[in-house]
Amino acid sequence: MRGGGWRAKIGADLPLRAATAVTLMILGLGAAWVGGFSFLAFWLVGSALVAWEWQRLVGGERRWMRVGVAVLALVAASPFALRGEAIRACFVLVVGAVATGALADRPRRIWAAAGVVYAGALVVGVTLLRASPAYGLAAILWLFAVVWGTDVMAYFGGRRFGGPKLWPSVSPGKTWSGAIVGVVAGALFGAIVAEVAAPGGARFLPMLMLGLAASVVSQLGDLFESAMKRRAGAKDSSGLIPGHGGLMDRLDGFIAATAFAAVLAGVRSSGAWIAGGLFQW
């Protein structure tokens, strides 16, 4: 009974989820460390799969044509991001989104087009941040710390404390207690990583506040993806990842946090290499 009760508390699928998560973390950290074209290629593959999952959820006519146009737009935009040319990268994504939406039947056009922007936010956002010579690696490590810390601690916090549901009609498993634990933990982990990884260190309090904001955005991204799946009548975005469903199910919070970080860094920086804008407070 005790063993069964403990498994029920932490989740019967935890071992498989943990093994898959650790594998993805190792791959992500390795790509971040190497940087450059290898990093771009890693996230381009991920964003292409996200584009496929998105169009799969949208459904409707000419699905594979839409996926092809979306992936073409991602491939075309990525080199601009690697060179720090954010405006050109975003322009290519917008053109790809319009073309993808035009291929969908009328009720689905906006959603089909939005998928290109969503998938593009991933590869363009992380590439723009990582391409920065001085702060690029620190920016990606900070993002990992905030998002992974939020996800892991929200899971265990919700299991441990329970209580009122965060948004039961959209994501019935999430609780307010888990969300609060996740936000605080993610912000703390991010501030510690920023202090260690950023050249010359980083101011703890500003990074803590930034981490709180990024963590909240991450959880909103999670809820957004859950709402989209409910709209499509799907439990998972796909079955690509054992124990986790699809890639969108794993990257929903990361995509939202990446877009937030890239936009904020771009606004706060004056040159092509934007990552320093996250740390220079």
CSV table of N, CA, C and O in Angstrom, one decimal, residues 12 21 36 99 140 177 226 241 268 277:
chain,number,residue,atom,x,y,z
A,12,ALA,N,2.7,7.5,-11.8
A,12,ALA,CA,3.1,6.1,-12.2
A,12,ALA,C,4.1,6.2,-13.4
A,12,ALA,O,4.9,5.3,-13.6
A,21,ALA,N,13.1,13.0,-20.3
A,21,ALA,CA,13.5,14.4,-20.0
A,21,ALA,C,15.0,14.6,-19.9
A,21,ALA,O,15.6,15.5,-20.4
A,36,GLY,N,26.8,27.6,-32.8
A,36,GLY,CA,27.0,27.7,-34.2
A,36,GLY,C,26.0,27.0,-35.0
A,36,GLY,O,24.8,26.9,-34.6
A,99,ALA,N,1.7,32.5,-46.5
A,99,ALA,CA,1.6,31.5,-47.6
A,99,ALA,C,0.9,30.2,-47.0
A,99,ALA,O,0.1,29.6,-47.6
A,140,ILE,N,21.2,31.0,-23.0
A,140,ILE,CA,20.5,29.7,-23.2
A,140,ILE,C,20.5,28.9,-21.9
A,140,ILE,O,19.5,28.3,-21.6
A,177,SER,N,-0.8,25.6,-6.3
A,177,SER,CA,0.4,25.4,-5.5
A,177,SER,C,1.6,25.0,-6.4
A,177,SER,O,2.7,25.5,-6.2
A,226,SER,N,-2.1,23.6,-24.1
A,226,SER,CA,-3.2,22.8,-23.6
A,226,SER,C,-4.6,23.2,-24.1
A,226,SER,O,-5.4,22.3,-24.5
A,241,ILE,N,7.4,11.4,-28.4
A,241,ILE,CA,8.3,11.3,-27.3
A,241,ILE,C,7.7,10.3,-26.3
A,241,ILE,O,6.6,10.6,-25.7
A,268,ARG,N,16.3,45.7,-25.4
A,268,ARG,CA,17.3,46.3,-24.5
A,268,ARG,C,18.7,46.4,-25.1
A,268,ARG,O,19.6,46.9,-24.4
A,277,GLY,N,21.4,41.9,-23.5
A,277,GLY,CA,20.3,42.7,-23.0
A,277,GLY,C,19.6,42.0,-21.8
A,277,GLY,O,18.9,42.7,-21.1
